[in-house]
Short mmCIF file of C-alpha atoms and ligand atoms in Angstrom, two decimals:
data_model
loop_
_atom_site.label_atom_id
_atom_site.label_comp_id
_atom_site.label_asym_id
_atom_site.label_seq_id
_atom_site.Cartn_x
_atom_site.Cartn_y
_atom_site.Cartn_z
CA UNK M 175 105.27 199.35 150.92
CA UNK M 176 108.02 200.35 153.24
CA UNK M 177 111.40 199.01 152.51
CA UNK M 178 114.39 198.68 154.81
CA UNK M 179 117.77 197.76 154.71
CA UNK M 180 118.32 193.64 155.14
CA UNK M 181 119.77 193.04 158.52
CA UNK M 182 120.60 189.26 158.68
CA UNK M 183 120.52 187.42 161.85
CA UNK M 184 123.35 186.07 163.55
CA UNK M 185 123.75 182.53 162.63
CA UNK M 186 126.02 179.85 164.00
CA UNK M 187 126.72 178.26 160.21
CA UNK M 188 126.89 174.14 160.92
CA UNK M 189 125.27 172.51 157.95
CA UNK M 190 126.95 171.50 154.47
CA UNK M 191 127.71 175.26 153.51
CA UNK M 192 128.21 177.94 153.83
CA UNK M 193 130.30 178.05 156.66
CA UNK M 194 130.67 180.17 159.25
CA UNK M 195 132.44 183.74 157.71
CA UNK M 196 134.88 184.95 160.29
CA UNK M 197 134.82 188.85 161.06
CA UNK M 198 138.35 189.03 159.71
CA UNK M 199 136.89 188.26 156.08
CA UNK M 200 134.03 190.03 156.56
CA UNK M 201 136.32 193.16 156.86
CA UNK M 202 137.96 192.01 153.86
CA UNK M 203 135.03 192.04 151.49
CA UNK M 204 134.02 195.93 152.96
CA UNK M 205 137.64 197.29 151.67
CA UNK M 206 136.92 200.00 148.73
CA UNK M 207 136.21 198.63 145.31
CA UNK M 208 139.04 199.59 142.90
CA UNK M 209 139.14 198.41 139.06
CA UNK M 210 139.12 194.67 138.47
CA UNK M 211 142.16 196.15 135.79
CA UNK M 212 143.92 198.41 138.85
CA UNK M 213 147.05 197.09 139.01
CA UNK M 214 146.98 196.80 142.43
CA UNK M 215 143.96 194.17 142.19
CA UNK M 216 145.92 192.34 139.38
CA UNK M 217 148.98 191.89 141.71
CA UNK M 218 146.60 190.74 144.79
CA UNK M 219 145.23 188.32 141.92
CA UNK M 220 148.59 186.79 141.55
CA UNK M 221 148.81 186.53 144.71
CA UNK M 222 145.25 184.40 145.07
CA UNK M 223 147.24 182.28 142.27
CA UNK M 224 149.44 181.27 144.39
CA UNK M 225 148.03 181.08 147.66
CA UNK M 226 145.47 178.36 146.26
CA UNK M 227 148.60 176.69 144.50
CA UNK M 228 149.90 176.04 148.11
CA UNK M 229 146.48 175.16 149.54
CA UNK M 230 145.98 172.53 146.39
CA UNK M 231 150.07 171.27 147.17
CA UNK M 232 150.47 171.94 143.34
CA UNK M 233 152.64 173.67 140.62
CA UNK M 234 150.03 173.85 137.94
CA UNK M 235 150.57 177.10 136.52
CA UNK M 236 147.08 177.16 135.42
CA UNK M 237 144.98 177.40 139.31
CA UNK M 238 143.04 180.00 139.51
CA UNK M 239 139.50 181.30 140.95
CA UNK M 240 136.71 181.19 138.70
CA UNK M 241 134.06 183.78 139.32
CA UNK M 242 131.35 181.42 140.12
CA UNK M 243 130.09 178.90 142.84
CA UNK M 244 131.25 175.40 143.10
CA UNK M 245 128.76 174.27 140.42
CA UNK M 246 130.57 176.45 137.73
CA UNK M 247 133.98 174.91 138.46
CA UNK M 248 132.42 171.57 138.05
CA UNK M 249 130.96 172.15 134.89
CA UNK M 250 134.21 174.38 133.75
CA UNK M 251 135.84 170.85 133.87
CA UNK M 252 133.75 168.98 132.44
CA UNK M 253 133.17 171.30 129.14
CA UNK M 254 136.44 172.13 129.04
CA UNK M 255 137.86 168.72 128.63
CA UNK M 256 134.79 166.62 127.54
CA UNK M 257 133.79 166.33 123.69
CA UNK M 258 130.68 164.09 122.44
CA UNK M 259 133.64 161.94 121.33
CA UNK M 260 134.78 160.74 124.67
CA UNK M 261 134.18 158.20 127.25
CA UNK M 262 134.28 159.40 130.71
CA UNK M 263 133.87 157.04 133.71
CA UNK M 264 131.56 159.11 136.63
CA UNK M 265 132.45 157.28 140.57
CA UNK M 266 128.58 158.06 142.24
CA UNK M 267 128.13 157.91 145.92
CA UNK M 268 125.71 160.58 145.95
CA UNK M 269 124.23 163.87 144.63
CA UNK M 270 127.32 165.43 143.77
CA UNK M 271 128.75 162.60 141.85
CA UNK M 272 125.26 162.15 140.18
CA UNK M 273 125.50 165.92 139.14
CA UNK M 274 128.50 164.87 137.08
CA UNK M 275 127.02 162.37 135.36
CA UNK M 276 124.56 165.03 134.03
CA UNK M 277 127.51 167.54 132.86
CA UNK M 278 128.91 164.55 130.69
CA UNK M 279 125.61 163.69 129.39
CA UNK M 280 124.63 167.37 128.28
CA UNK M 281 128.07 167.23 126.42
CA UNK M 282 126.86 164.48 124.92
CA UNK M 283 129.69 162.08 125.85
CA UNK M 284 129.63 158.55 126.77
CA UNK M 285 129.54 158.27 130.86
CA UNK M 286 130.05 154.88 132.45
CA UNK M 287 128.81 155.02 136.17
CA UNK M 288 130.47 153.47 138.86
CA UNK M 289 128.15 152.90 141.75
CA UNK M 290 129.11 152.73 145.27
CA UNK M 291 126.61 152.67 147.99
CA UNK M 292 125.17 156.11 149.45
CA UNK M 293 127.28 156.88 152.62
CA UNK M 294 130.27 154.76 151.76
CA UNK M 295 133.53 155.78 150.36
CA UNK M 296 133.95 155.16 146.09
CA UNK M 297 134.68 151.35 145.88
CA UNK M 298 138.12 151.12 144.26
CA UNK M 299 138.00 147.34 142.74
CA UNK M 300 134.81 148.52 141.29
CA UNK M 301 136.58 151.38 138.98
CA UNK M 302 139.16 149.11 138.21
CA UNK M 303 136.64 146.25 136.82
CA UNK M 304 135.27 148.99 134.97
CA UNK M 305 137.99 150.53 133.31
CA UNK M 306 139.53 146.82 132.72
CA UNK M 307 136.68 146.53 130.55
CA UNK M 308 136.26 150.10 128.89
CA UNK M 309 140.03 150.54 127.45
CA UNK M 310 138.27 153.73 125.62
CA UNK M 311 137.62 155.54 128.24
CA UNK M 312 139.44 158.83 129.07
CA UNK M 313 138.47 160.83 131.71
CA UNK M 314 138.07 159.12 135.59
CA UNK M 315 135.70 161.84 137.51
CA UNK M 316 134.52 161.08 141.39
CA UNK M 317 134.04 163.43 144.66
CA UNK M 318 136.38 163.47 147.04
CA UNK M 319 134.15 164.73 149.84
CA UNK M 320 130.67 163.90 149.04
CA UNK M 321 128.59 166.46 151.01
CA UNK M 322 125.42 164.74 150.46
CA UNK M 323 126.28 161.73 152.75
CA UNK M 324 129.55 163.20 154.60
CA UNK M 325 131.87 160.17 153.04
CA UNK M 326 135.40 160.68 151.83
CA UNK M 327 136.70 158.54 149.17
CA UNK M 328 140.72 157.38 148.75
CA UNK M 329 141.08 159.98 146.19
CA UNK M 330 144.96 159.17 146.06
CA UNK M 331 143.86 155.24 145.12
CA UNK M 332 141.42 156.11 142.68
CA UNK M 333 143.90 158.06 140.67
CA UNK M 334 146.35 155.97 140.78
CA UNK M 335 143.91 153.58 139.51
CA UNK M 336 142.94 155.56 136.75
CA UNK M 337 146.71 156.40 135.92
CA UNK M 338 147.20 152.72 135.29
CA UNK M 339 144.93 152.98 132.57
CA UNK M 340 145.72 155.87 130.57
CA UNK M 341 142.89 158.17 132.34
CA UNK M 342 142.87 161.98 133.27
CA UNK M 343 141.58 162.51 136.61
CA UNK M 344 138.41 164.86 137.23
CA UNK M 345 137.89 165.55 141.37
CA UNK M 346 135.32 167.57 143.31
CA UNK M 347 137.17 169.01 146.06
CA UNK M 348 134.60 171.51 146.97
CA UNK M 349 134.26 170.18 150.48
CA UNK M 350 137.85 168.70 151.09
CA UNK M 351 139.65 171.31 150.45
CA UNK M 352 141.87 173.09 153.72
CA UNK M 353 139.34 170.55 155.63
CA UNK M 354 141.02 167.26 154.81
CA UNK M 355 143.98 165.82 153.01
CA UNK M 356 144.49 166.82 149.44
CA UNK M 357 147.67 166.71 147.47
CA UNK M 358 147.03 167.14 143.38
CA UNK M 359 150.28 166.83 141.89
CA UNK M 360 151.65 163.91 144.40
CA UNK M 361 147.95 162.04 143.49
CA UNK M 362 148.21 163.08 140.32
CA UNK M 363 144.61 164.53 140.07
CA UNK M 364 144.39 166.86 136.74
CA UNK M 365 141.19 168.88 137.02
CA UNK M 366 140.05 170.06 140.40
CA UNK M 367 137.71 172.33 141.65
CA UNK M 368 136.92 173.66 144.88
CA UNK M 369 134.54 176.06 146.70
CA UNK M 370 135.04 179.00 148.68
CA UNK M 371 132.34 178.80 151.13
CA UNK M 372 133.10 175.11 152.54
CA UNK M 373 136.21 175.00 154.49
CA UNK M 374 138.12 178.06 153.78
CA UNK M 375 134.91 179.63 154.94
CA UNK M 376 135.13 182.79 152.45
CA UNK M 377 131.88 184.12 151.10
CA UNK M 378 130.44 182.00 148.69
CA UNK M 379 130.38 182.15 144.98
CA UNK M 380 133.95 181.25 143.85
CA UNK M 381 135.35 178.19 142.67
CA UNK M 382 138.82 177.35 143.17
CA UNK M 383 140.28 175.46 139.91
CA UNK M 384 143.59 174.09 138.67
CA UNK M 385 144.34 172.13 135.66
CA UNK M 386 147.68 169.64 135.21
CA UNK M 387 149.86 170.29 132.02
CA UNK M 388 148.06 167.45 130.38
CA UNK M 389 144.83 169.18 130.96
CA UNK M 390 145.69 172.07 129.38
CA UNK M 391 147.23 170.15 126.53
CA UNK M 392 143.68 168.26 126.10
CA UNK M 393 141.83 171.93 126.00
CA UNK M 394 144.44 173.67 123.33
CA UNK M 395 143.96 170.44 121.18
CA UNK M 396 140.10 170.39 121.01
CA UNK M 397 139.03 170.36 117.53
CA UNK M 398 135.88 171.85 118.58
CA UNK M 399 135.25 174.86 120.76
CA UNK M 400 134.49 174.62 124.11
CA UNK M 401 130.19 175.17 123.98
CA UNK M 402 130.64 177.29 126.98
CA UNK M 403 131.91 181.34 126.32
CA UNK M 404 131.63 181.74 129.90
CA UNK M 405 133.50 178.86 131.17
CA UNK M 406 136.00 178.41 128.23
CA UNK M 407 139.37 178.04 129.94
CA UNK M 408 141.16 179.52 127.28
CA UNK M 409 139.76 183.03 127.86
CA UNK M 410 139.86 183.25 131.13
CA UNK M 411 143.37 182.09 131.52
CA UNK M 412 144.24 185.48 129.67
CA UNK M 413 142.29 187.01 132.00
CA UNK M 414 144.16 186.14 135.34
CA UNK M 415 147.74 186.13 133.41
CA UNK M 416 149.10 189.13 135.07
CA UNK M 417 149.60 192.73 134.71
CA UNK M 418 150.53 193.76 130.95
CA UNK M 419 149.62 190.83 129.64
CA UNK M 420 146.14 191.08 131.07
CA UNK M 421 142.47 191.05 128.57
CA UNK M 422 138.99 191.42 129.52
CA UNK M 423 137.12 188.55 129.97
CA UNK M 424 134.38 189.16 132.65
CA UNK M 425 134.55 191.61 135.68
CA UNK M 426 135.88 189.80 138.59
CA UNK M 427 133.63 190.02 141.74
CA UNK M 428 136.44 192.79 142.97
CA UNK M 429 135.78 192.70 147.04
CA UNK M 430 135.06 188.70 146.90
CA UNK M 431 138.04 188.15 145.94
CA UNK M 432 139.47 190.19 148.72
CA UNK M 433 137.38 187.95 151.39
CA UNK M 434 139.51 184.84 149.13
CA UNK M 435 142.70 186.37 149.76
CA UNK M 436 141.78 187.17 153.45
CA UNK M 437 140.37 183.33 154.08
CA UNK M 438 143.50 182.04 152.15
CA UNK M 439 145.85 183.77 154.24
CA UNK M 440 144.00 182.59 157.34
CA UNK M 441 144.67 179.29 155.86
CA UNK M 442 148.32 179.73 155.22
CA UNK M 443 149.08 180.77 158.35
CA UNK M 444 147.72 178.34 160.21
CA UNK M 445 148.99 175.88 158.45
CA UNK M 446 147.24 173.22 155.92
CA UNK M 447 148.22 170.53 157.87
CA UNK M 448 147.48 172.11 161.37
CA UNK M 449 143.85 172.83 159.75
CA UNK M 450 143.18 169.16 158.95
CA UNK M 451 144.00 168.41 162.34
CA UNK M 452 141.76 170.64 163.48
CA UNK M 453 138.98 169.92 161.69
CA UNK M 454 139.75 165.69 162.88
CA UNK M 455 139.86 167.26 166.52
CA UNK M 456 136.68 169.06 166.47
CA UNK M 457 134.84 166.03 164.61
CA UNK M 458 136.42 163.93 167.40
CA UNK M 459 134.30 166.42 170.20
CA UNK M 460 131.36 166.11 168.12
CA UNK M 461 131.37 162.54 167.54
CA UNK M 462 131.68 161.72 171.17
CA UNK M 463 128.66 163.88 172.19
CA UNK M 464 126.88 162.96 169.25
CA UNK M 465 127.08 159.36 170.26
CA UNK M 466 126.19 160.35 173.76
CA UNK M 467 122.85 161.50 172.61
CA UNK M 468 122.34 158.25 171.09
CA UNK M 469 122.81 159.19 167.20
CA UNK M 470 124.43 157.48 164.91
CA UNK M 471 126.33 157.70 162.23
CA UNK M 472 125.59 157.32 158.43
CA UNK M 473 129.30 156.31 157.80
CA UNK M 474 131.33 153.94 159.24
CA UNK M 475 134.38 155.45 160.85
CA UNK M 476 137.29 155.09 158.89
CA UNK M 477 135.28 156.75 155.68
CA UNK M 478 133.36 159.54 157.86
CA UNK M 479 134.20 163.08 156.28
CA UNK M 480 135.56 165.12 159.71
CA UNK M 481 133.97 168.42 158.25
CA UNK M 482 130.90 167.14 157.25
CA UNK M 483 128.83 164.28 160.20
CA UNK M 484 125.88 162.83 158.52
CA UNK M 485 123.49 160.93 161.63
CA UNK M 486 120.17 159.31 161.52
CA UNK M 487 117.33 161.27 162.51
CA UNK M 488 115.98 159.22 165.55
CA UNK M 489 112.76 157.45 165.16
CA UNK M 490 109.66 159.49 166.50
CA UNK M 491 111.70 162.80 166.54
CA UNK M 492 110.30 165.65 164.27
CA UNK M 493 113.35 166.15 161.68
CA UNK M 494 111.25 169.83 160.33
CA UNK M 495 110.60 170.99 163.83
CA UNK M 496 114.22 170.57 165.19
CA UNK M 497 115.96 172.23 162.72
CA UNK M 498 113.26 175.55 163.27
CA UNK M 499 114.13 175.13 166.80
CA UNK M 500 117.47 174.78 166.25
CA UNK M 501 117.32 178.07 163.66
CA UNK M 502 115.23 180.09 166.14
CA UNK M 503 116.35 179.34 169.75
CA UNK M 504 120.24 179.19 169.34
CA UNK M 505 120.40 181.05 166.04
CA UNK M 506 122.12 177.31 164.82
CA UNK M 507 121.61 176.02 161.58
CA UNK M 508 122.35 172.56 160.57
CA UNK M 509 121.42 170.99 157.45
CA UNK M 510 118.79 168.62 156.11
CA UNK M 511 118.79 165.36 154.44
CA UNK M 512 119.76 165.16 151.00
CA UNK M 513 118.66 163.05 147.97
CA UNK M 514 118.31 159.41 149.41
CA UNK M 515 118.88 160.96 152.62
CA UNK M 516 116.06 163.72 152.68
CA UNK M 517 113.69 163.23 156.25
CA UNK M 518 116.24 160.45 157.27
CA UNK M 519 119.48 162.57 158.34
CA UNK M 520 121.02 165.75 159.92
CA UNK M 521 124.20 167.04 157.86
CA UNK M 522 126.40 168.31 160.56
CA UNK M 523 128.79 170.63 159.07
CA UNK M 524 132.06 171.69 160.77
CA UNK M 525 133.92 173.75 157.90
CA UNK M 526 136.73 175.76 158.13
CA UNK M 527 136.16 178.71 160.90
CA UNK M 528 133.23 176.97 161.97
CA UNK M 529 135.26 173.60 163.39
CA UNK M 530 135.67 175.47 166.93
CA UNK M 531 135.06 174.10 170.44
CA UNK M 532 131.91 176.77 170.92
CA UNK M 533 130.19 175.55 167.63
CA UNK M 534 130.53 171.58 169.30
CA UNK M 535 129.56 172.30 172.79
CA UNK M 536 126.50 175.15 170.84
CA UNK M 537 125.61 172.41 168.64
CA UNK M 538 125.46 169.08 171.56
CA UNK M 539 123.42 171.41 173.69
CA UNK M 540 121.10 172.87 171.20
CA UNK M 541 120.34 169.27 169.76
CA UNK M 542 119.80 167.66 173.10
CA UNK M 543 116.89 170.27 174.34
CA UNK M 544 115.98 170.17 170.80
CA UNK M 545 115.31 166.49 170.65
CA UNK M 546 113.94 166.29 173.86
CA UNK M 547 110.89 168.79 172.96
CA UNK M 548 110.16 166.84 169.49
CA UNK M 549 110.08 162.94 170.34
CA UNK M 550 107.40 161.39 170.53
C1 LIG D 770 128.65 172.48 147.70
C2 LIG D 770 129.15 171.48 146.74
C3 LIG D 770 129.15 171.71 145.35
C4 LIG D 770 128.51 172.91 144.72
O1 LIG D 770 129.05 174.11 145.15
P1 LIG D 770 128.15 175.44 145.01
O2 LIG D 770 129.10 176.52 145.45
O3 LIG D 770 126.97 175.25 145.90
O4 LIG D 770 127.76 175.58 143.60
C5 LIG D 770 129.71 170.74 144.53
N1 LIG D 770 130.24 169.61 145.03
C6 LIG D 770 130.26 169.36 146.35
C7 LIG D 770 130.85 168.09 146.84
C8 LIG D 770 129.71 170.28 147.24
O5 LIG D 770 129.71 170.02 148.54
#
């Protein structure tokens, strides 16, 4: 057998990640590898440190960027904070939130669900009946972007919500962050986690994370270790504490972490706010073509995520045969159903570099042809 060298194809990236990876990134991650110990990579660490502080709007001293996708950051939380002797109430509007669910249930925790229909927002008098009724509980956990339906939920209302009664705050903010509205100290929001390849449109495989004071008071007082040696917080807070004071944990994916600087920078410069604009702008294009070719929405508008555009496959069109098209005539991808939506919707994503005028106009005039060839 003859092997060659991989040669991807050029994609247009429009489905629910990852996003399209802008040259200027891509040049980042081909920089020479130097010593995850070099002091020169410790100091561009710090600098990561506080380049996601600004992009999370917080002061948590403890934000950093685990080496691991979005998953890992999710389950850092979880393990982290959660023991079997807790009570943790899990918002779900869809996969992501039910994913949480499982993390408290492998710890071995109580979870109390809070369910809010698939492609709506989190229903905030619902949490509140719930946690009127469960003063035990401890931990409030929800998604602020849920990917799997393209909803956004009132994360600032839910915390405040779970504030009231005595609750730390748990948020999945893999898909909302740099692509929509998120402030962690003024919501008061205590564990967070983020992605890198969903709006700040870096390679994937990181997780953003930052923990409140009171989170890192609730993981120095557990009486029992944290089950995970990979994940405990603990460790790799040493890890990413600066030159000098710096201990091996794990070996940092080195020129990754370059491609997070880069996309972070890109990010800082334009602006958070300027980038949430953005991304409402280019959802704005969309939607208005979208509409035009008779699709409609999953959400209603005033809880539609602008980076992510869930719509109803059209009756008689052939979901399987679209998306090839899509894939092999225009080199677009856009992404499947997922969960209760599998066969029923197309996930539109416009993340990060990818919310640009040439990925709406690509995407309305791929889709059109496309659906014209596949009705029936
Ligand atoms: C993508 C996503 C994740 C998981 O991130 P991975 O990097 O794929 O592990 C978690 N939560 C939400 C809301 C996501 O969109």
């Amino acid at each position: 057998m003859n092997f060659n060298s991989f040669m991807p194809p050029q994609r247009t990236l429009m489905g629910p990640g990852p996003s399209d990876v802008s040259a200027r990134v891509l040049s980042a991650l081909a920089r020479p590898t130097i010593g995850h110990l070099d002091p020169a990579f410790v100091g561009m660490m710090d600098e990561i440190k506080v380049l996601l502080q600004k992009a999370f709007i917080t002061k948590n001293a403890f934000t950093i960027a685990l080496s691991a996708p979005g998953s890992a950051g999710m389950e850092a939380c979880f393990v982290n904070l959660v023991t079997a002797e807790d009570t943790v109430v899990v918002c779900r509007n869809g996969v992501f939130g039910g994913r949480m669910i499982e993390n408290v249930e492998r710890l071995g925790a109580k979870c109390i669900i809070v369910d809010s229909p698939w492609g709506r927002a989190v229903e905030a008098e619902k949490l509140e009946a719930v946690l009127k009724k469960h003063p035990e509980a401890k931990f409030v956990a929800f998604v602020h972007a849920e990917t799997s339906t393209g909803a956004l939920s009132d994360a600032e209302t839910l915390c405040k919500i779970a504030k009231a009664y005595d609750c730390l705050t748990i948020v999945d903010a893999v898909t909302s962050l740099g692509g929509v509205e998120l402030r962690v100290d003024d919501w008061q929001i205590d564990a967070v986690y983020s992605g890198s390849q969903k709006c700040l449109s870096c390679v994937p495989g990181i997780s953003p994370v930052s923990f409140s004071e009171k989170a890192v008071e609730v993981i120095k007082n557990r009486s029992t270790p944290v089950p995970s040696w990979f994940l405990d917080q603990s460790l790799v807070m040493n890890y990413w504490s600066g030159e000098g004071k710096r201990s091996y944990h794990h070996t940092a994916p080195v020129n990754s972490l370059y491609a997070l600087h880069e996309a972070l920078l890109i990010l800082n410069n334009e602006g958070l706010s300027q980038s949430w604009q953005r991304h409402k702008t280019q959802h704005e294009q969309l939607a208005l073509g979208l509409e035009q070719l008779g699709l409609k929405f999953v959400v209603p508008e005033n809880e539609r995520l602008p980076q992510l555009n869930t719509v109803y496959i059209p009756d008689g069109v052939d979901d399987a045969k679209v998306r090839s098209y899509l894939l092999n005539e225009y080199n677009l991808e856009i992404g499947a159903g997922l969960g209760a939506f599998a066969g029923k919707a197309w996930r539109i994503g416009l993340m990060g570099y990818a919310a640009r005028s040439e990925n709406v106009a690509l995407c309305l005039v791929a889709l059109k042809s496309a659906i014209a060839k596949f009705s029936t």
